[in-house]
CSV table of C-alpha atoms in Angstrom, one decimal:
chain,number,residue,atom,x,y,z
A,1,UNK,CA,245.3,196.7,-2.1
A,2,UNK,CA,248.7,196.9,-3.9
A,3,UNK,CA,249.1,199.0,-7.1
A,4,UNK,CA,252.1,199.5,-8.8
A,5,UNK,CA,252.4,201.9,-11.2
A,6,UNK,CA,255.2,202.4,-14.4
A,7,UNK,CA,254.3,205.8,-16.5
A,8,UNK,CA,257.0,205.0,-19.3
A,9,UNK,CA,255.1,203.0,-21.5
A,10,UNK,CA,258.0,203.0,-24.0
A,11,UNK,CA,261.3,204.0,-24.2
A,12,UNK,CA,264.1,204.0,-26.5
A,13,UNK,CA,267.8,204.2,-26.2
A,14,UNK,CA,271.6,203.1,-28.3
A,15,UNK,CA,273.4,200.1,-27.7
A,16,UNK,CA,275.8,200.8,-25.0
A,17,UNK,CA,274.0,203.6,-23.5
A,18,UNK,CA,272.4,203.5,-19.7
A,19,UNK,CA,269.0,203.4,-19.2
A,20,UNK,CA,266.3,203.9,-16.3
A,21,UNK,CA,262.8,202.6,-16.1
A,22,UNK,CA,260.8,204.0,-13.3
A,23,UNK,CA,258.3,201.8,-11.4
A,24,UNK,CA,255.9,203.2,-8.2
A,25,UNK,CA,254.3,201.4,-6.2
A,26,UNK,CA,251.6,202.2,-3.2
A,27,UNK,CA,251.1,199.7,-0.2
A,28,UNK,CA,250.8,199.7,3.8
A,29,UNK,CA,252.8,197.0,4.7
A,30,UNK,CA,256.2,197.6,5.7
A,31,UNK,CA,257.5,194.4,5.0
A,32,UNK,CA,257.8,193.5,1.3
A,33,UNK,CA,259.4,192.1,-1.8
A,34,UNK,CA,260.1,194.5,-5.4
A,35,UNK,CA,260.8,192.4,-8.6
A,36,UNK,CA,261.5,193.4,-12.4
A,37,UNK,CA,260.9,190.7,-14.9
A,38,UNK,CA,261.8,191.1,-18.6
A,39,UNK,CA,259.4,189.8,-21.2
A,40,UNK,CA,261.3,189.4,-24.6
A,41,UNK,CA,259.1,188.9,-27.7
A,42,UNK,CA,259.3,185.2,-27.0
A,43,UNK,CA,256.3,186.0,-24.2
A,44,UNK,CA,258.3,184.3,-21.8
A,45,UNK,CA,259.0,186.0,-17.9
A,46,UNK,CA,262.5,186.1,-16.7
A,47,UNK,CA,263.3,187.7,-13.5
A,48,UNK,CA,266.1,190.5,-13.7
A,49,UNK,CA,266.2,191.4,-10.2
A,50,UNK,CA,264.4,191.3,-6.8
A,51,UNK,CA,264.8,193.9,-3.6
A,52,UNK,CA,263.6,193.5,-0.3
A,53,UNK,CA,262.0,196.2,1.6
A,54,UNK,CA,263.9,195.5,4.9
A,55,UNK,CA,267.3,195.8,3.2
A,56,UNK,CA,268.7,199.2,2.7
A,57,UNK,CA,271.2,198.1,0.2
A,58,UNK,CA,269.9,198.2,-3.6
A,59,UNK,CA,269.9,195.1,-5.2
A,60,UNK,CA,272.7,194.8,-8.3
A,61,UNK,CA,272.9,191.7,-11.4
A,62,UNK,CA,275.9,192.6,-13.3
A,63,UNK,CA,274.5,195.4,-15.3
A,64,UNK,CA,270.9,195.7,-13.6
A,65,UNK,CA,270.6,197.4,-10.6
A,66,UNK,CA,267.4,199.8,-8.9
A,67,UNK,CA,267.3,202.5,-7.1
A,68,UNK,CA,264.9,201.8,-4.0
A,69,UNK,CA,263.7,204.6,-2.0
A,70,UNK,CA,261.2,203.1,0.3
A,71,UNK,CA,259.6,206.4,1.7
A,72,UNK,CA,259.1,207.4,-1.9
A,73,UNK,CA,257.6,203.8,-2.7
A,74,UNK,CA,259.9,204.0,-6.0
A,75,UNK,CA,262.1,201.4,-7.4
A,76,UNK,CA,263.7,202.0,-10.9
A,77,UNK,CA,265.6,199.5,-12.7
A,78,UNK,CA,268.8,200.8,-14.3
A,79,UNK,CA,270.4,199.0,-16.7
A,80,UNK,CA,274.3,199.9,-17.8
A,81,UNK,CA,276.0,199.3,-20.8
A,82,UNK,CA,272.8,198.2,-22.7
A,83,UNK,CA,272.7,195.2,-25.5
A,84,UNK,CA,270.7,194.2,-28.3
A,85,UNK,CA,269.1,191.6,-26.3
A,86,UNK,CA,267.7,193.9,-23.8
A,87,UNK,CA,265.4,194.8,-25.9
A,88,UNK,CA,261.9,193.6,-24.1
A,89,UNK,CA,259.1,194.6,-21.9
A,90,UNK,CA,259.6,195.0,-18.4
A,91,UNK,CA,257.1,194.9,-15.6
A,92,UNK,CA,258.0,195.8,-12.0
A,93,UNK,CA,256.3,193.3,-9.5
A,94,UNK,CA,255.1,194.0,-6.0
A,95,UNK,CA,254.8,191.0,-3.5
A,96,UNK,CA,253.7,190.5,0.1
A,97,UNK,CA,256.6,189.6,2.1
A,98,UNK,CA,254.3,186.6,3.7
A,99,UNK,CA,251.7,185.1,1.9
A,100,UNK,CA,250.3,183.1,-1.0
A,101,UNK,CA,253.2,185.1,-3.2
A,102,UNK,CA,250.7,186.8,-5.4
A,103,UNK,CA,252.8,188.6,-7.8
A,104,UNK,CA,251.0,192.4,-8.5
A,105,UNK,CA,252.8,193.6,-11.8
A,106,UNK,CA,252.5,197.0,-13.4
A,107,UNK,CA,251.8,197.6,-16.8
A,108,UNK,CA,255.3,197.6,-18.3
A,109,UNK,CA,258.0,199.6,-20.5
A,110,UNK,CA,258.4,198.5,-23.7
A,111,UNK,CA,262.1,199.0,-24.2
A,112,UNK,CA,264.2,199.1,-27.4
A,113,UNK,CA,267.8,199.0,-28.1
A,114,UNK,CA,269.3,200.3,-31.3
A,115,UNK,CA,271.7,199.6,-33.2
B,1,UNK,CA,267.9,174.0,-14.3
B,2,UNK,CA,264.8,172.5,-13.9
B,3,UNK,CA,261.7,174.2,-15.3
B,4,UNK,CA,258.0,175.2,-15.5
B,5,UNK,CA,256.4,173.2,-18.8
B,6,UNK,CA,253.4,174.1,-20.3
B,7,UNK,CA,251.5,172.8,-23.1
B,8,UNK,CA,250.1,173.5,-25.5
B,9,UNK,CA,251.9,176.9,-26.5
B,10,UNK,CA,249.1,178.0,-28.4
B,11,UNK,CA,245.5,176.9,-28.4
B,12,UNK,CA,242.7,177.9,-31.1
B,13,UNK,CA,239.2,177.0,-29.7
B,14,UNK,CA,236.1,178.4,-31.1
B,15,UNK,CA,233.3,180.6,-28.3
B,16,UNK,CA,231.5,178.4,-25.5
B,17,UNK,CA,233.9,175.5,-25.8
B,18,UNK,CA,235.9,174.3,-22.5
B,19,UNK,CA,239.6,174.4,-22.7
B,20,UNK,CA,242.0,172.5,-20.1
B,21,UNK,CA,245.7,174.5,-20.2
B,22,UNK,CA,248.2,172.3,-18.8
B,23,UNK,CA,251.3,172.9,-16.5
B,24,UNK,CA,254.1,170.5,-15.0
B,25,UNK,CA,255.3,172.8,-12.2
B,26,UNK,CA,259.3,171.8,-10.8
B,27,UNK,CA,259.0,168.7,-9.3
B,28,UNK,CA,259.9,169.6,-5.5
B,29,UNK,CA,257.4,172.6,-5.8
B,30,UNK,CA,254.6,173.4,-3.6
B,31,UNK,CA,252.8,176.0,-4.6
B,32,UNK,CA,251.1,176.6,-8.0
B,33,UNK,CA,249.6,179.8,-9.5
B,34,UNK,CA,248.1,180.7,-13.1
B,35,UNK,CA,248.7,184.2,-14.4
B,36,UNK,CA,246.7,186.1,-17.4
B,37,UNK,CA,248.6,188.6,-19.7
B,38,UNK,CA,245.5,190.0,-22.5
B,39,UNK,CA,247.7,191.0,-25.5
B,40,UNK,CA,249.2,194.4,-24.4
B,41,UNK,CA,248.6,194.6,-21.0
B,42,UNK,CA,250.0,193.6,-17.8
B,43,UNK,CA,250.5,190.1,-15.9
B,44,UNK,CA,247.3,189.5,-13.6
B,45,UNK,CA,247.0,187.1,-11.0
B,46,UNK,CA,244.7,184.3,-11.2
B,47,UNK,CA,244.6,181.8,-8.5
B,48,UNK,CA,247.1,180.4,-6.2
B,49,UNK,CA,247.1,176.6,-5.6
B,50,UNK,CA,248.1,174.6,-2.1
B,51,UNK,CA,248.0,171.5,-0.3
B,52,UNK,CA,245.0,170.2,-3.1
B,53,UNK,CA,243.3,173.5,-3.1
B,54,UNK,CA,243.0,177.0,-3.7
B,55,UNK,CA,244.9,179.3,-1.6
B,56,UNK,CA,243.6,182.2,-3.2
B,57,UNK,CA,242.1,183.9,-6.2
B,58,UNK,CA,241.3,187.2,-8.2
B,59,UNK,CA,237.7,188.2,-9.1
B,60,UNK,CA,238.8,187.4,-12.6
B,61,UNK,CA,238.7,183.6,-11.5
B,62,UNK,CA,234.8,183.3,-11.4
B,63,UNK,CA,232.6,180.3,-11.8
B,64,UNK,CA,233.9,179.6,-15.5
B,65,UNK,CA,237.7,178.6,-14.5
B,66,UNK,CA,238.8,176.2,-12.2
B,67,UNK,CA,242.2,174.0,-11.5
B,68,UNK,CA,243.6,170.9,-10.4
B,69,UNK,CA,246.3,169.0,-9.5
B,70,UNK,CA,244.9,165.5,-10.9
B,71,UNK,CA,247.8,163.3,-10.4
B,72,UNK,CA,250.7,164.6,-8.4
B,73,UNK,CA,252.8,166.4,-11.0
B,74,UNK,CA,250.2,168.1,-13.9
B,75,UNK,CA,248.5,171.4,-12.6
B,76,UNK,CA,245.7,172.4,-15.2
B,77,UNK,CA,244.1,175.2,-15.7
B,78,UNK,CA,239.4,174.5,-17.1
B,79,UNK,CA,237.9,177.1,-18.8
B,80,UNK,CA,233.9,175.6,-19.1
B,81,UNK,CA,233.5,178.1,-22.0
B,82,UNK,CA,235.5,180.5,-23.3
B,83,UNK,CA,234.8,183.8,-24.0
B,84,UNK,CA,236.4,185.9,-26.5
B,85,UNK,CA,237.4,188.2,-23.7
B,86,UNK,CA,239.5,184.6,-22.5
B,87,UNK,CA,241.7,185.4,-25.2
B,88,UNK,CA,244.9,185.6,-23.5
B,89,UNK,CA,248.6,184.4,-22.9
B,90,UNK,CA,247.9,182.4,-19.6
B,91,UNK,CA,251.2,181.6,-17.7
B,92,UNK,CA,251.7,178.8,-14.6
B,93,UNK,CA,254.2,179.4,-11.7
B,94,UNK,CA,255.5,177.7,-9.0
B,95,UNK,CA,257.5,178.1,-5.9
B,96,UNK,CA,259.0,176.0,-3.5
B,97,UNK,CA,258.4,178.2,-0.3
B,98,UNK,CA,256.5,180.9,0.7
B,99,UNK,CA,259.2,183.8,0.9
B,100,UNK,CA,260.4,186.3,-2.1
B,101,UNK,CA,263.8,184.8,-1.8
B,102,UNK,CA,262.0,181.3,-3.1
B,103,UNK,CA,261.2,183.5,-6.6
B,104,UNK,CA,258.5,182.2,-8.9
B,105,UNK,CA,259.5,180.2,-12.0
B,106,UNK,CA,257.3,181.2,-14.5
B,107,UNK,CA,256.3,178.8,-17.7
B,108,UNK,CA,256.9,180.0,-21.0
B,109,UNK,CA,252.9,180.7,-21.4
B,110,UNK,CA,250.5,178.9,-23.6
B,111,UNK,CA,249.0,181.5,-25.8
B,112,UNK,CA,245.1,181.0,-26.1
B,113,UNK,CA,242.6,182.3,-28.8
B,114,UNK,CA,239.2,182.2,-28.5
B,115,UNK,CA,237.2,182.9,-31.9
């Protein structure tokens, strides 16, 4: 079975700064999909950004990008220039590359931005 | 953009009575899942929904829950009776195909208490 881990259960940083949120994850398949959603106080799940195993390149949104080291199983989401709005929980999301796309989440970062 | 709708966004119901959760998944969508999130903790997979029946599902879906796709478009979630360990924010995804690049599109949750 999956697991994914995040050991940051909060962090805090200033507006503008750079932040990372660390996410592990352990698995045997070798083909695979990485997520992070963001979960602002509204409750509701937006997706930030999605990797796939097979691809070497890390995945980049404008100011989200992660750092995927596939031997390590690690996938941190870094987020530049940070805003107000950023202010949420984030899970990181393990899924099958083939399958019924059952999402495995981990148990989050609660991140705040300051003014 | 089209969009996952779920009502209602909160639901009170008293111990042992049966709640339905309802879902309108996007219209061309194919698969259907329900997700749990107990206050505080993380996003756990329920069931997965396909072709008029379940494609898979967590031990937390026992004998209590079940779904349905009654009439083409709704996707609903039974509890028979509810447990004050039900309590929970209970989200409904779909997706149109079967790969990570088809990303679930998560509902905005309906929020049920149990008391």
């Amino acid at each position: 079975a999956q697991t994914v881990t995040q050991s940051q259960p909060e962090m805090s940083v200033q507006e503008a700064e750079t932040v990372t949120l660390s996410c592990t994850y352990d698995t045997s398949e070798s083909n695979y999909y990485l997520f992070w959603y963001k979960q602002p106080p509204s409750r509701q799940m937006i997706l930030v950004i999605r990797q796939e195993a097979y691809k070497q390149q890390n995945a980049t949104e404008n100011r989200f990008s992660v750092n995927f080291q596939k031997a390590a199983k690690s996938f941190s989401l870094k987020i530049s220039d940070s805003q107000l709005g950023d202010t949420a929980m984030y899970f990181c999301a393990f899924m099958k590359y083939q399958g019924a796309q059952k999402l495995v989440f981990g148990q989050g970062t609660r991140l705040t931005i300051n003014p | 953009e089209p969009e996952v709708t779920q009502t209602p966004s909160h639901q009170v119901t008293q111990m042992g009575q049966e709640v339905i959760l309802r879902c309108v998944p996007i219209s061309n969508h194919l698969y259907f899942y329900w997700y749990r999130q107990i206050l505080g903790q993380k996003v756990e997979f329920l069931v997965s929904f396909y072709n008029n029946e379940i494609s898979e599902k967590s031990e937390i879906f026992d004998d209590q829950f079940s779904v349905e796709r009654p009439d083409g478009s709704n996707f609903t979630l039974k509890i028979r009776s509810t447990k004050l360990e039900d309590s929970a924010m209970y989200f409904c995804a779909s997706v149109g195909g079967l790969r990570g690049n088809s990303p679930l599109h998560f509902g905005n949750g309906t929020r049920l208490t149990v008391t």
